Each structure stands twice: as structure tokens, then as C-alpha cells.
Amino acid sequence: MANSSTQSIQDNERSAMARIRSLFSSGDSSRDGSSSPLVVLIRKEMTDHVRSWRFIVLLGIIMLTCLASLYTALNSIQEAIRADESENSFIFLKLFTVSDGTLPSFIGFVGFLGPLLGIGLGFDAINSERNKGTLSRIMAQPVHRDDLLNAKFIASLTVIGLMFLTLGFLVTGLGILMIGIPPTFEEFLRVLCFLAVTVFYVGFWLNLSIVCSVRFRQPATSALSCIAVWLFFSFFYDMLLSLLARSLAPNAAATADQMLRYQEGMLWLSRLSPYSLFNEATTTLLMPSVRTLGPITVEQAHGAIASPLPLGQSLLLVWPHLTGLAAATLLCFAASYMMFMRQEIRGRS
Amino acid sequence: MKEPVIEIQNLSKSYGESRAVNQLNLTITRGEIFGLLGPNGAGKSTTILMLLGLSEPDSGTVKVLDIHSTRQPIQVKRRVGYLPDDVGFYEDRTGWENLMLTARLNRVPEREAKIRAEQLLQEVGLIDAAHKKAGAYSRGMRQRLGLADVLIKGPEIIILDEPTLGIDPKGMNELLELIQRLSREQGLTVLLSSHHLHQVQQICDRVGLFVNGRLLAEGDVPSLSHKLFGDDLIPVTAELDACNAELLEQLRAIDGVAQVATTMQEDSQGVTLQADCTEDRSAAIASAIVHAGAQLFRLERKQYGLDEIYQRYFAGGEDHGQLQYAEHTG
């Protein structure tokens, strides 16, 4: 009796050990070969990304710019603190937002280069599989057709998420070392929220590039069209808007109502661009002193206490932006899904 | 009766205006090597894609191993291996890693997959190149890796789309022998599509002729030629030094000879004689000529093989109906 119970304990131990071991040995996690094809594909995509030169180059660029922006922030942070008279000045968050004018700040860089990362990881997702002739081989395995697309999306987004989390923490860590002030808990949460928004934003560009990779057979065409969209929203959209604003501007005799309507209309137009959505969202999250994103009248501002918003209120303020970004991402994903499910799985042609 | 493993009924599929597959009916039984033979664009690949549920038919049903391909493609793909034409591999991964990926996608247990991969690589002769990147493989090596890739899931049926395309003759023969041997050893059913007649003739038990989305005839090569040329006369051609009217009469009198015609040779050194027979009468014709005292230089009976089948159906693939009509009247 006692013998058998020790036996079973030993068995339990052994199986527990095996389970733990299988957790750590990445290749062997499918102990009984039952990890689903989706997981297998995701793992393959992630290793592909991490091993690829493209990812290393993109990572290098973004890491360098992050360090550069950290450097400029450190240079100008003293002045920024001195200029800020408010009690609760969230010094740590300034690391991400201030710059001395020679280089953009951290959020500026991320907003500008994040899309490039998304595009870089997604522009040849489907068409390169097709051109290499691996698409029909994978599709001939017992795999659902959407598994491939889902795996591409999930793997790329995971890689992006991990990368931004790492970068964010790297900057935070270096910042603590340099300025010697640890972030408060709220500041830490704000940084986390900011990173989450960044992943969403890059996810949008990733999906846009996946759409292009399904639509265009040539990876070069797909990459160029994504970059065109990116350039359009980063540079030309604002120019177009300012042209439009000048022509639509109400004359000096306009009533307050007209002015307000005009301002709100322009704001609505500018928010069609994911770039400005991201900018507004991250600025609000990292600068608690931002209390509103639209025009307010003197009456509305009357009696307001000029204090920073708590995190919950900041989140509430950018909630529509997050919804907008998520919706744009989902739209792109749905489009690529529809197109891919209807496409013929043929050789390389 | 052998167990049917692939059943295609009234299958049709069109792309826009053109009909890729037109009312196709085909049954393939367990353990046989079936050759789908047809010119480019005959609808072979489309049929194969529909077998795997990768393409949806407009009408008709496809059943593989009693599973409805269109409705349950995953079950079908679990038991059927497919080698696409011009197969591609992840070029920055080794041959071994490519095989293991396929095994994992098929939920083959890791340890078993390793054993199988090693065995298969040995079998297809790639064991030395197993840890080289697939991008460095030659065309023939890629096809052989493709064969291993198809077999690693332990399929009951393998479908090979143009497996010998672009390989040199030696590699082609090796690959075909490999396919044949593996199929015999493991009792696999093989469906092979090709536009090369000779290789198909070499290893296939049965052949289906596929033109313009329709299956014109099926069967083994002799019965196929009988089916296709059964009504035609067998021409026997002879070259001799001279031919007189008496010999012609004698020849015409042979039972089974329908008509005899002579033509003078250009260098006027002899006569070419053509006798069209309903059955093979070459021996009787030869003895008649020799008994008549003429000198026989050459005697040839035309034999219908795949070449003639090819000539008749594929060379004029676009308008073979017209061709057939012309031959029957003329």
C-alpha cells in the first residue's frame, strides 16, 4: 500500500517534471504532437521574423532613434521641469515627450517609424508565400485556410508588441539610471498604456500591409503602395487639410457657433488619419495636463482647475481614438480575410 | 471488386467563360497508379485542386476515401499528400526543417516525426543534404524533397502534379522509379498528372486522357489504344523491288486485308506497298510477297502507342473534334 503510494507520487513527480521540461524546450512542446496547426504556424512565423535581416535592420533603426530621443530628452529635461510650474509635473513622462529641438521626441519617433515597422513585417506576408510556391504546399496540409493569415497577423503583432515593450522598458530603465527619479505607479501605468496604443497603431499598419500583400502579387508593389499610404498620412494629409482649412475658414464676422462648427469639422477631418489619432492619443496619455482635445469655449473653461487629469479620465478622453484605431485595424483585417478566402490557391503564377 | 478511393461524379468548374473541367467522371481504386494525361491547360491541376478541396466545383461531387472534399477538406488533407507542380520550400530553412514543419502541421508526434524524416530523407537520397538550406537545392533535389514532404504525414493517397517537370532524364527516371517503388511497398494510391507520355506509360497502371476539361478515355495503355483506334485499319507498309498485278490480287485475297495500294519510290528502285488490314496480317502479307518471288526489303506494321494517341488528341488539342471527324471520313 505504502509502496504503491510512493510509486504514484514518483509518477506524479516525473510527469510534472516532463511537463515543466516541455514548457521550456520550445521545439518539443508538442509532446504528444497535438499542438494545433495555428500554433505551429505562429511559431514558424515568429522564428522567421526574428531570424530575418529585415527585422534586425528595423529593430536597429528604431532602437537607435529611441536612444537618440532619450539623449535629447535628458539634455532638455531640466529646462522642461523648470518651465513647468504645476505641482504634480510627472517628470518621468517627460522623458518620452520633451526634446531640445534637434531631434524629435520619443513619441514623435515612434509615431513616424512605427508604421515602417508594421509595413516591413507585413508587406510580403502572403505574396511571398505564393511566389515561393510554399502557399499551395502549406494549404495542402490539414490546415484551415484562414489559419495562415491569422498566424501571420498574430505572429507579427506579437513580435511588434514584445519589441515595443522591450524598448519602452529599456528607455524607462535608462531614464531611471540617468535622472535618478523612479516613475510613480501612475506614470508606469501611463507608459504601459502608451505602449499598448503604439502596438495598436503599428497593428493597423501591419494589417494594411497584409491587405496589400494579398491584393498585389509582387512584394515590391505591395511595399510601395503601403509606403505611399504612410507618406500620405504622415505628410500630405496635414498639408491638404491646411489648404482646405484656409479656403473654408469663416470670415471675421462669423458667429461663435459658426467658428465652433468649422473647428469641429476640421478636427473631424484630421481624425480620419490614423497618424493624428495616434498623436492625440499618446499625447493625452503621456501629458496628463492635456485636459481636452477639442475646442472649448471660455464658458466651459471657466471654473476649471488647471490640474492634471487622473489616468482614468485621460483614458476616457482617448477612448474614441482607441476605438477608431481598432476599427481601422479590424476593417483592414476583414478586407484581407475576404480577399484571401476567395483567392485561388495556384502555383506561382 | 477493388475499393474505390477517389470518386468524381459529374464534376464541372469554369473560370469566367472557359470551362476548365466539364462533366468529369472518374473512379480510382486503392493501390493503383493512375496517370492523368493531358496537354497544358486541360484542367488537370484544377481537378486536383478540387480533389483536395482547395477549389470549389461549380457542380458535381468529389469524394476521397468516402469523405466529401468540398465540405470536409481538412479530413481529406489529413490522409492525402499533394505535391504541387513547381513545389516551393522555405529557402532559408534546411530540408530537414521543412519536413519537420509539415510533420508538425499534420500533428505527427515529435519523436515519430524525427524518425520518419530521417527515413524518408534516406529513401529519397537526400540524407547528406538534410541540413543544407533548401534554397541551395537543385531542381531534382527539390522534387525529391517534395516527395518526402508528401510522404511524411503517412498518407493513403498521394497526388503528384507534374512531378517530373524540369528534371533531367536521369533524375526523372530515378524519381519515377522511386514513386513506383514507394507506392508498391506501402500500398499507396498514386494520382499523377503529366503531359509527358512516356513516363506515364512507364509506371502507370491506368491512364486517363484529359483534354479540354473532359476525360476522353481511360484504361491501361493497350486497351486505351484499342479503344481509341479499334475501328481503324492497321496499315502494313512493305518495300519491295517490284510489284505486279498478280501479287496485288493475291494480297487482296488475304482474309482481313481491306485494301492495297502501291506507290513507286522516288529513286524508282522499288515499290512501296501499303495494305490496310482490319486485323494484324503482316505475316501473311510477308509470305505472299516472298512466295511471289519478289524481294522484300522492309515490312512494317504500324503500332498505336501513346505517341499516336498524343498526335491524335493533344497535338490538335484545341480542335480535336474536327480532327477526329476528318479522319473518320477520310
XYZ file of C-alpha atoms in Angstrom:
679
model
C 0.000 0.000 0.000
C 2.631 2.437 1.115
C 4.793 1.198 -1.691
C 2.200 1.932 -4.333
C 1.500 5.409 -2.984
C 5.180 6.354 -3.133
C 5.177 4.892 -6.597
C 2.313 7.129 -7.657
C 3.982 10.139 -6.077
C 7.076 9.366 -8.052
C 4.983 9.043 -11.192
C 3.373 12.367 -10.484
C 6.737 13.946 -9.984
C 8.015 12.506 -13.196
C 5.056 13.708 -15.225
C 5.265 17.132 -13.613
C 8.948 17.279 -14.473
C 8.169 16.271 -18.017
C 5.551 18.964 -18.248
C 7.917 21.597 -16.938
C 10.633 20.463 -19.279
C 8.243 20.598 -22.204
C 7.386 24.163 -21.279
C 10.966 25.208 -21.659
C 12.083 23.242 -24.670
C 10.417 25.234 -27.391
C 10.564 22.656 -30.131
C 9.231 19.833 -28.034
C 6.215 21.490 -26.528
C 4.073 19.302 -28.735
C 4.881 16.337 -26.545
C 2.061 14.275 -27.958
C 2.114 16.104 -31.277
C -1.167 17.782 -30.524
C -0.262 21.469 -30.723
C -2.656 22.895 -33.235
C -1.516 23.884 -36.738
C -2.188 27.522 -35.904
C 0.322 27.395 -33.045
C 2.843 25.654 -35.291
C 2.431 28.335 -37.940
C 2.684 31.157 -35.420
C 5.878 29.701 -34.021
C 7.319 29.353 -37.500
C 6.410 32.916 -38.442
C 7.939 34.302 -35.272
C 11.211 32.492 -35.781
C 11.195 33.676 -39.393
C 10.771 37.266 -38.282
C 13.345 37.155 -35.548
C 15.904 35.495 -37.770
C 15.350 37.766 -40.749
C 17.740 40.562 -41.635
C 14.823 42.823 -42.268
C 13.678 42.634 -38.684
C 17.183 43.163 -37.344
C 17.620 46.276 -39.501
C 14.257 47.701 -38.473
C 14.977 46.933 -34.845
C 18.352 48.629 -35.166
C 16.855 51.791 -36.657
C 14.154 52.058 -34.067
C 16.455 51.304 -31.179
C 18.967 53.930 -32.304
C 16.288 56.577 -32.672
C 14.904 55.683 -29.267
C 18.286 56.104 -27.656
C 18.819 59.363 -29.537
C 15.490 60.726 -28.389
C 16.284 59.672 -24.845
C 19.532 61.576 -25.090
C 17.850 64.769 -26.276
C 15.185 64.380 -23.618
C 17.854 64.105 -20.940
C 19.504 67.206 -22.302
C 16.404 69.318 -22.096
C 14.605 67.799 -19.148
C 15.967 70.287 -16.626
C 14.585 73.241 -18.507
C 11.324 71.470 -19.017
C 10.955 70.838 -15.302
C 11.846 74.441 -14.529
C 9.328 75.721 -17.077
C 6.557 73.578 -15.641
C 5.051 75.321 -12.651
C 2.381 72.787 -11.789
C 2.716 70.804 -8.605
C 2.467 67.344 -9.995
C 4.629 67.588 -13.068
C 5.069 63.920 -13.993
C 8.769 64.361 -14.560
C 9.338 60.827 -15.683
C 6.834 61.010 -18.526
C 8.742 63.974 -19.910
C 11.446 61.553 -20.930
C 9.072 60.390 -23.637
C 7.726 63.738 -24.733
C 10.299 66.524 -24.486
C 13.113 67.233 -26.872
C 15.629 70.014 -27.325
C 14.510 70.649 -30.876
C 17.395 68.939 -32.648
C 15.688 65.548 -32.699
C 12.034 64.622 -32.306
C 10.857 63.199 -29.004
C 10.274 59.515 -28.325
C 6.597 59.649 -29.251
C 7.438 61.605 -32.378
C 9.863 58.933 -33.475
C 7.559 56.063 -32.665
C 4.668 57.696 -34.466
C 6.842 58.183 -37.502
C 8.797 54.915 -37.591
C 6.216 52.555 -36.116
C 4.292 52.339 -39.388
C 7.508 51.467 -41.178
C 7.963 48.532 -38.831
C 4.388 47.363 -39.395
C 4.738 47.671 -43.150
C 8.121 45.986 -43.080
C 6.778 42.941 -41.299
C 3.645 42.537 -43.358
C 4.105 43.676 -46.926
C 5.155 40.275 -48.261
C 3.140 38.096 -45.899
C 1.033 36.276 -48.472
C 2.525 37.123 -51.838
C 5.990 35.864 -50.966
C 4.488 32.535 -49.920
C 2.742 32.469 -53.248
C 5.829 33.403 -55.226
C 8.000 30.879 -53.448
C 5.443 28.165 -54.153
C 5.040 27.366 -50.470
C 1.453 28.553 -50.283
C -0.003 25.557 -52.057
C 2.238 23.234 -50.079
C 1.043 24.635 -46.754
C -2.552 24.675 -47.934
C -2.296 21.001 -48.851
C -1.729 20.194 -45.196
C -4.685 19.777 -42.857
C -4.806 23.494 -42.102
C -7.716 25.872 -42.366
C -7.120 28.482 -44.962
C -7.516 31.335 -42.523
C -5.012 29.766 -40.128
C -2.197 31.023 -42.313
C -3.489 34.593 -42.346
C -4.257 34.539 -38.631
C -0.833 33.113 -37.876
C 0.861 35.826 -39.901
C -1.080 38.518 -38.107
C -0.710 37.124 -34.604
C 2.985 36.344 -35.010
C 3.849 39.776 -36.388
C 1.789 41.563 -33.780
C 3.403 39.514 -31.012
C 6.847 40.338 -32.296
C 5.932 44.026 -32.532
C 4.367 44.002 -29.087
C 7.376 42.362 -27.486
C 9.684 44.730 -29.260
C 7.903 47.891 -28.137
C 7.524 46.581 -24.622
C 11.254 45.912 -24.549
C 12.093 49.308 -25.994
C 9.736 51.092 -23.632
C 11.220 49.361 -20.622
C 14.705 49.959 -21.917
C 14.065 53.687 -22.136
C 12.390 53.616 -18.707
C 15.315 51.766 -17.194
C 17.907 54.034 -18.720
C 15.860 57.019 -17.647
C 15.814 55.839 -14.041
C 19.572 55.378 -14.178
C 20.169 58.798 -15.700
C 17.819 61.095 -13.807
C 17.637 59.023 -10.665
C 13.913 59.503 -10.170
C 11.816 56.347 -10.306
C 8.422 56.626 -12.011
C 5.344 56.686 -9.825
C 2.856 53.892 -10.243
C 0.568 56.086 -12.305
C 3.424 57.097 -14.557
C 4.281 53.453 -15.039
C 0.683 52.662 -15.972
C 0.653 55.563 -18.387
C 3.795 54.274 -20.069
C 2.186 50.842 -20.358
C -0.948 52.364 -21.892
C 1.185 54.357 -24.284
C 2.983 51.177 -25.387
C -0.349 49.392 -25.834
C -1.637 52.225 -28.033
C 1.582 52.070 -30.035
C 1.100 48.350 -30.637
C -2.461 49.032 -31.790
C -1.235 51.723 -34.117
C 1.521 49.591 -35.610
C -1.025 46.777 -35.825
C -3.100 48.954 -38.104
C -0.185 49.446 -40.476
C 0.639 45.771 -40.269
C -2.871 44.899 -41.367
C -2.832 47.450 -44.129
C 0.333 45.876 -45.470
C -1.187 42.387 -45.185
C -4.113 43.616 -47.283
C -1.643 44.820 -49.895
C 0.239 41.533 -49.752
C -2.961 39.646 -50.514
C -4.000 42.057 -53.221
C -0.707 42.515 -55.074
C 1.301 39.629 -56.425
C 4.597 41.495 -56.359
C 6.065 42.268 -52.933
C 7.602 45.458 -54.333
C 4.224 46.772 -55.489
C 2.722 45.923 -52.164
C 5.508 47.625 -50.208
C 5.365 50.746 -52.379
C 1.626 51.134 -52.056
C 1.824 50.780 -48.273
C 4.612 53.331 -48.100
C 2.545 55.639 -50.293
C -0.343 55.460 -47.827
C 2.051 56.022 -44.943
C 3.633 59.079 -46.583
C 0.231 60.428 -47.479
C -0.972 60.326 -43.900
C 2.319 61.458 -42.356
C 2.927 64.471 -44.605
C 0.411 65.258 -47.263
C -2.775 64.835 -45.322
C -1.883 67.674 -42.987
C -0.921 69.889 -45.927
C -4.161 69.135 -47.701
C -6.075 69.878 -44.536
C -4.403 73.239 -44.074
C -5.186 74.132 -47.696
C -8.770 73.137 -47.112
C -8.882 74.990 -43.823
C -7.771 78.209 -45.477
C -10.423 78.006 -48.143
C -13.180 77.035 -45.754
C -12.298 79.443 -42.970
C -15.278 81.571 -41.991
C -14.754 85.311 -42.292
C -14.046 87.568 -39.387
C -17.693 88.383 -38.898
C -18.638 84.767 -38.239
C -20.584 83.941 -35.111
C -19.106 81.798 -32.356
C -21.351 78.941 -33.460
C -20.002 79.069 -36.992
C -16.447 79.193 -35.720
C -17.074 76.239 -33.470
C -18.666 74.215 -36.239
C -15.771 74.977 -38.525
C -13.200 73.990 -35.930
C -15.002 70.779 -35.120
C -15.326 69.935 -38.779
C -11.619 70.372 -39.343
C -10.826 68.284 -36.270
C -13.131 65.544 -37.517
C -11.356 65.547 -40.868
C -7.922 65.390 -39.297
C -9.002 62.460 -37.168
C -9.595 60.397 -40.279
C -5.842 59.948 -40.348
C -4.509 57.195 -38.080
C -1.412 59.311 -37.617
C -3.260 62.135 -35.905
C -5.383 59.667 -33.924
C -2.197 58.145 -32.581
C -0.636 61.517 -31.864
C -3.635 62.767 -29.938
C -3.986 59.545 -28.006
C -0.348 59.293 -26.969
C -0.025 62.973 -26.137
C -3.023 62.743 -23.863
C -1.694 59.625 -22.195
C 1.812 60.924 -21.640
C 0.888 64.511 -20.784
C -1.680 64.409 -18.025
C -2.022 68.182 -18.285
C -3.891 67.786 -21.569
C -7.480 68.145 -20.477
C -9.359 68.264 -23.724
C -8.772 67.512 -27.368
C -11.402 69.695 -28.992
C -12.134 73.409 -28.962
C -13.663 74.635 -25.759
C -15.364 77.902 -25.132
C -14.416 80.313 -22.412
C -17.613 79.424 -20.588
C -16.658 75.760 -20.497
C -13.168 76.540 -19.261
C -14.488 78.904 -16.620
C -14.034 77.488 -13.180
C -11.944 74.527 -14.283
C -8.992 73.813 -12.038
C -5.758 73.649 -14.003
C -4.586 70.296 -12.692
C -3.517 67.130 -14.471
C -6.133 64.536 -15.244
C -6.086 61.192 -13.470
C -5.302 58.194 -15.641
C -8.921 57.045 -15.825
C -10.022 60.405 -17.197
C -7.166 60.508 -19.697
C -8.160 57.068 -20.915
C -11.753 58.194 -21.196
C -10.604 61.124 -23.295
C -8.737 58.919 -25.784
C -11.203 56.048 -25.769
C -12.763 57.134 -29.099
C -9.285 57.289 -30.617
C -8.506 53.768 -29.498
C -11.836 52.574 -30.846
C -11.100 54.288 -34.133
C -7.678 52.678 -34.424
C -9.054 49.259 -33.512
C -11.873 49.677 -36.021
C -9.464 50.625 -38.804
C -7.315 47.613 -37.934
C -10.292 45.287 -37.963
C -11.536 46.706 -41.262
C -8.188 46.012 -42.879
C -8.067 42.543 -41.426
C -11.578 41.777 -42.622
C -10.675 43.008 -46.105
C -7.579 40.832 -46.295
C -9.548 37.882 -44.909
C -12.273 38.221 -47.520
C -9.818 38.579 -50.361
C -7.658 35.702 -49.240
C -10.543 33.303 -48.741
C -11.752 33.968 -52.261
C -8.411 33.702 -53.965
C -7.341 30.678 -55.916
C -4.550 28.635 -54.434
C -2.465 28.138 -57.520
C 1.205 27.575 -58.185
C 3.433 30.574 -58.603
C 1.583 32.352 -61.338
C -14.053 -5.586 -56.669
C -11.360 -3.199 -55.561
C -12.202 -0.485 -53.123
C -12.647 2.894 -54.808
C -10.702 5.664 -53.036
C -11.347 8.582 -55.349
C -14.768 9.072 -56.834
C -15.537 12.025 -59.053
C -19.043 12.484 -60.363
C -20.234 14.991 -62.947
C -17.633 17.473 -61.837
C -17.691 20.863 -63.559
C -15.770 24.046 -62.983
C -15.443 27.106 -65.133
C -13.350 30.225 -64.926
C -15.336 33.003 -66.482
C -16.165 31.903 -69.992
C -13.850 28.946 -70.249
C -14.751 25.578 -68.865
C -11.781 24.146 -67.041
C -13.449 20.875 -66.115
C -16.514 19.622 -67.886
C -18.756 16.838 -66.562
C -15.890 14.711 -65.309
C -16.481 11.194 -64.039
C -13.577 9.207 -62.681
C -13.022 6.420 -60.185
C -9.650 5.371 -58.870
C -9.229 2.259 -56.760
C -6.906 1.542 -53.896
C -3.312 0.748 -54.656
C -3.189 1.742 -58.299
C -1.024 4.294 -60.038
C -3.245 6.431 -62.184
C -1.844 8.808 -64.758
C -3.795 11.894 -65.651
C -2.515 12.704 -69.082
C -3.220 15.853 -70.972
C -1.758 18.937 -72.582
C -1.198 22.130 -70.627
C -4.397 23.831 -69.638
C -6.508 20.707 -69.971
C -7.853 21.105 -66.448
C -5.631 18.590 -64.686
C -4.484 20.914 -61.939
C -7.979 22.271 -61.439
C -9.284 18.754 -60.947
C -6.544 18.053 -58.425
C -7.279 21.238 -56.506
C -10.921 20.246 -56.305
C -9.924 16.798 -55.052
C -8.213 18.479 -52.119
C -10.991 20.936 -51.509
C -8.704 23.854 -52.373
C -11.032 24.965 -55.109
C -14.782 24.779 -55.183
C -16.549 22.964 -58.006
C -19.473 24.583 -59.788
C -21.365 21.332 -59.804
C -20.796 17.654 -59.175
C -19.290 15.811 -56.228
C -15.803 14.743 -55.272
C -15.319 12.005 -52.715
C -11.906 10.978 -51.490
C -11.776 7.998 -49.119
C -15.538 8.405 -48.761
C -15.110 11.956 -47.485
C -16.707 14.860 -49.252
C -13.749 17.008 -50.365
C -15.616 20.268 -50.709
C -17.277 20.054 -47.314
C -14.564 18.434 -45.225
C -11.275 19.379 -46.843
C -9.330 19.085 -43.593
C -10.161 15.399 -43.182
C -9.203 14.783 -46.779
C -5.953 16.683 -46.495
C -5.044 14.720 -43.392
C -4.952 11.495 -45.410
C -3.913 12.723 -48.830
C -0.479 14.008 -49.746
C -0.217 16.577 -52.506
C 2.877 17.662 -54.363
C 2.068 20.834 -56.309
C 3.751 21.475 -59.613
C 6.851 23.543 -59.039
C 6.828 22.972 -55.297
C 8.492 25.573 -53.118
C 10.227 25.311 -49.782
C 11.224 27.855 -47.193
C 14.578 28.624 -48.630
C 16.292 29.855 -45.508
C 15.340 26.664 -43.687
C 17.050 23.338 -44.175
C 15.388 20.430 -45.915
C 15.062 18.757 -42.549
C 13.305 21.753 -41.000
C 10.930 21.992 -43.938
C 9.971 18.356 -43.459
C 9.525 18.783 -39.731
C 7.214 21.747 -40.295
C 4.959 19.630 -42.475
C 5.028 16.863 -39.888
C 4.048 19.302 -37.136
C 1.232 20.727 -39.222
C -0.055 17.184 -39.526
C 0.253 16.653 -35.792
C 2.746 13.860 -36.148
C 4.271 13.344 -32.690
C 7.689 14.966 -32.485
C 9.712 11.831 -31.861
C 7.998 9.879 -34.608
C 8.377 12.801 -36.989
C 12.128 12.786 -36.463
C 12.372 9.080 -37.201
C 10.182 9.402 -40.269
C 12.030 12.431 -41.586
C 15.322 10.614 -41.302
C 13.934 7.514 -43.006
C 12.360 9.453 -45.827
C 15.430 11.573 -46.455
C 17.418 8.361 -46.629
C 14.902 6.912 -49.010
C 14.902 9.828 -51.431
C 18.681 10.102 -51.200
C 18.886 13.484 -49.511
C 20.285 12.423 -46.165
C 23.614 14.112 -46.887
C 21.895 17.364 -47.842
C 19.376 17.210 -44.993
C 20.945 20.089 -43.102
C 21.634 22.272 -46.104
C 19.325 25.176 -46.761
C 16.527 24.297 -49.149
C 17.413 27.347 -51.218
C 20.619 25.614 -52.270
C 18.840 22.516 -53.563
C 18.766 21.737 -57.258
C 15.538 21.214 -59.082
C 15.740 17.445 -58.852
C 16.606 17.577 -55.171
C 13.634 19.820 -54.532
C 11.295 17.371 -56.227
C 12.712 14.537 -54.173
C 12.361 16.586 -51.009
C 8.817 17.276 -52.162
C 8.171 13.568 -52.359
C 9.480 13.096 -48.820
C 7.352 16.040 -47.754
C 4.266 14.396 -49.199
C 5.013 11.092 -47.517
C 5.868 12.324 -44.034
C 2.264 12.571 -42.992
C 1.792 8.892 -43.790
C -0.851 9.375 -46.471
C -3.073 6.781 -48.087
C -3.198 8.607 -51.398
C -0.559 10.801 -52.946
C -1.331 13.255 -55.702
C 1.591 14.463 -57.756
C 1.067 17.369 -60.116
C 3.661 17.282 -62.904
C 6.292 15.661 -60.667
C 8.895 15.371 -63.402
C 8.650 18.841 -64.869
C 12.035 20.374 -65.448
C 14.174 17.470 -64.296
C 16.834 15.906 -66.479
C 16.087 12.436 -67.933
C 18.227 10.570 -65.428
C 16.702 12.328 -62.460
C 13.287 11.800 -63.971
C 13.749 8.062 -64.227
C 15.062 7.869 -60.682
C 12.112 9.839 -59.390
C 9.606 7.702 -61.256
C 11.215 4.513 -60.016
C 11.115 5.909 -56.512
C 7.441 6.741 -56.817
C 6.680 3.295 -58.166
C 8.684 1.507 -55.504
C 7.208 3.513 -52.642
C 3.732 3.007 -53.939
C 4.210 -0.763 -54.176
C 5.916 -1.052 -50.798
C 3.413 0.995 -48.871
C 0.295 0.176 -50.854
C -0.198 3.813 -51.767
C -2.652 5.005 -54.330
C -0.926 7.441 -56.656
C -2.550 10.006 -58.899
C -0.030 11.532 -61.219
C -0.626 14.263 -63.714
C 1.666 14.845 -66.624
C 1.955 15.811 -70.213
C 4.888 13.504 -70.783
C 3.516 10.331 -72.276
C 6.445 8.058 -71.910
C 6.939 8.412 -68.209
C 3.280 7.880 -67.641
C 3.378 4.767 -69.788
C 6.382 3.603 -67.807
C 4.833 3.466 -64.355
C 1.086 3.889 -64.543
C -1.388 1.050 -64.187
C -4.103 3.086 -65.768
C -4.162 6.281 -67.755
C -6.868 8.854 -68.211
C -6.763 11.108 -71.239
C -7.763 14.590 -70.367
C -8.461 17.208 -72.997
C -10.416 20.436 -72.661
C -11.751 19.524 -69.272
C -13.115 16.192 -70.370
C -11.906 12.664 -69.846
C -11.760 11.206 -73.349
C -10.786 7.698 -72.422
C -9.328 5.730 -69.555
C -7.726 2.347 -69.152
C -4.298 0.747 -69.447
C -2.250 1.681 -72.478
C -3.056 -1.367 -74.739
C -6.767 -1.232 -74.019
C -6.678 2.503 -74.456
C -5.196 2.229 -77.902
C -7.674 -0.486 -78.711
C -10.479 1.722 -77.557
C -9.248 4.715 -79.464
C -8.116 3.008 -82.645
C -10.302 -0.081 -82.572
C -12.261 0.891 -85.647
C -9.254 1.994 -87.594
C -7.458 -0.165 -90.124
C -3.947 -1.277 -89.310
C -1.614 -0.123 -92.035
C 1.156 -2.534 -93.040
C 3.865 -0.981 -95.179
C 6.249 -3.030 -97.291
C 9.166 -2.095 -99.552
C 9.930 -4.463 -102.398
C 11.792 -4.399 -105.680
C 8.809 -4.746 -107.984
C 5.153 -5.496 -107.810
C 2.922 -6.999 -110.447
C -0.838 -7.212 -110.713
C -0.832 -10.899 -109.768
C 0.797 -10.182 -106.420
C -1.666 -7.416 -105.786
C -4.553 -9.786 -106.412
C -3.023 -12.341 -104.075
C -2.625 -9.771 -101.375
C -6.168 -8.532 -101.774
C -7.379 -12.089 -101.447
C -5.899 -12.460 -97.943
C -8.675 -12.510 -95.441
C -8.547 -9.375 -93.318
C -6.853 -7.136 -95.860
C -9.212 -4.381 -96.807
C -7.285 -2.536 -99.470
C -3.860 -2.482 -101.064
C -2.177 0.436 -102.801
C 1.250 0.830 -104.364
C 3.443 3.826 -104.981
C 6.653 3.981 -106.957
C 9.615 5.125 -104.929
C 11.197 8.376 -105.971
C 14.511 6.853 -106.993
C 12.457 4.255 -108.981
C 14.402 1.426 -107.455
C 11.440 -0.193 -105.839
C 7.836 -0.040 -104.870
C 6.228 0.893 -101.577
C 3.148 -1.078 -100.875
C 0.564 -0.264 -98.271
C -2.033 -2.733 -97.132
C -4.719 -1.669 -94.711
C -5.867 -4.577 -92.591
C -8.719 -4.953 -90.161
C -6.569 -7.362 -88.174
C -2.854 -7.919 -87.993
C -1.967 -9.731 -91.241
C 1.671 -8.776 -91.614
C 2.911 -12.388 -91.553
C 0.532 -13.463 -94.312
C 1.475 -10.442 -96.407
C 5.164 -11.183 -96.000
C 4.824 -14.806 -97.018
C 2.673 -13.878 -100.032
C 5.302 -11.433 -101.227
C 8.138 -13.903 -100.745
C 6.218 -16.736 -102.468
C 5.549 -14.495 -105.441
C 9.305 -14.226 -105.896
C 9.613 -10.548 -105.129
C 12.387 -9.217 -102.939
C 11.180 -7.845 -99.648
C 13.354 -5.119 -98.146
C 11.239 -3.939 -95.325
C 7.946 -4.703 -93.720
C 6.401 -2.569 -91.015
C 3.213 -2.786 -89.104
C 2.124 0.433 -87.553
C 1.530 0.109 -83.852
C -0.604 2.541 -81.956
C 1.114 3.620 -78.793
C 0.863 6.718 -76.696
C 2.670 8.642 -79.390
C -0.185 8.211 -81.781
C -2.626 8.892 -79.029
C -0.737 12.067 -78.366
C -0.622 13.000 -82.027
C -4.281 12.465 -82.426
C -5.593 14.134 -79.330
C -3.092 16.565 -77.963
C -1.322 17.968 -80.972
C -4.647 19.237 -82.211
C -5.866 19.677 -78.700
C -7.914 22.755 -79.431
C -9.990 21.309 -82.224
C -9.626 17.585 -81.851
C -13.316 17.100 -82.613
C -12.739 18.375 -86.108
C -9.661 16.229 -86.452
C -11.467 13.096 -85.444
C -14.226 13.844 -87.905
C -11.761 14.350 -90.725
C -10.052 11.061 -90.012
C -13.204 9.053 -89.945
C -14.461 10.379 -93.224
C -11.113 10.358 -94.943
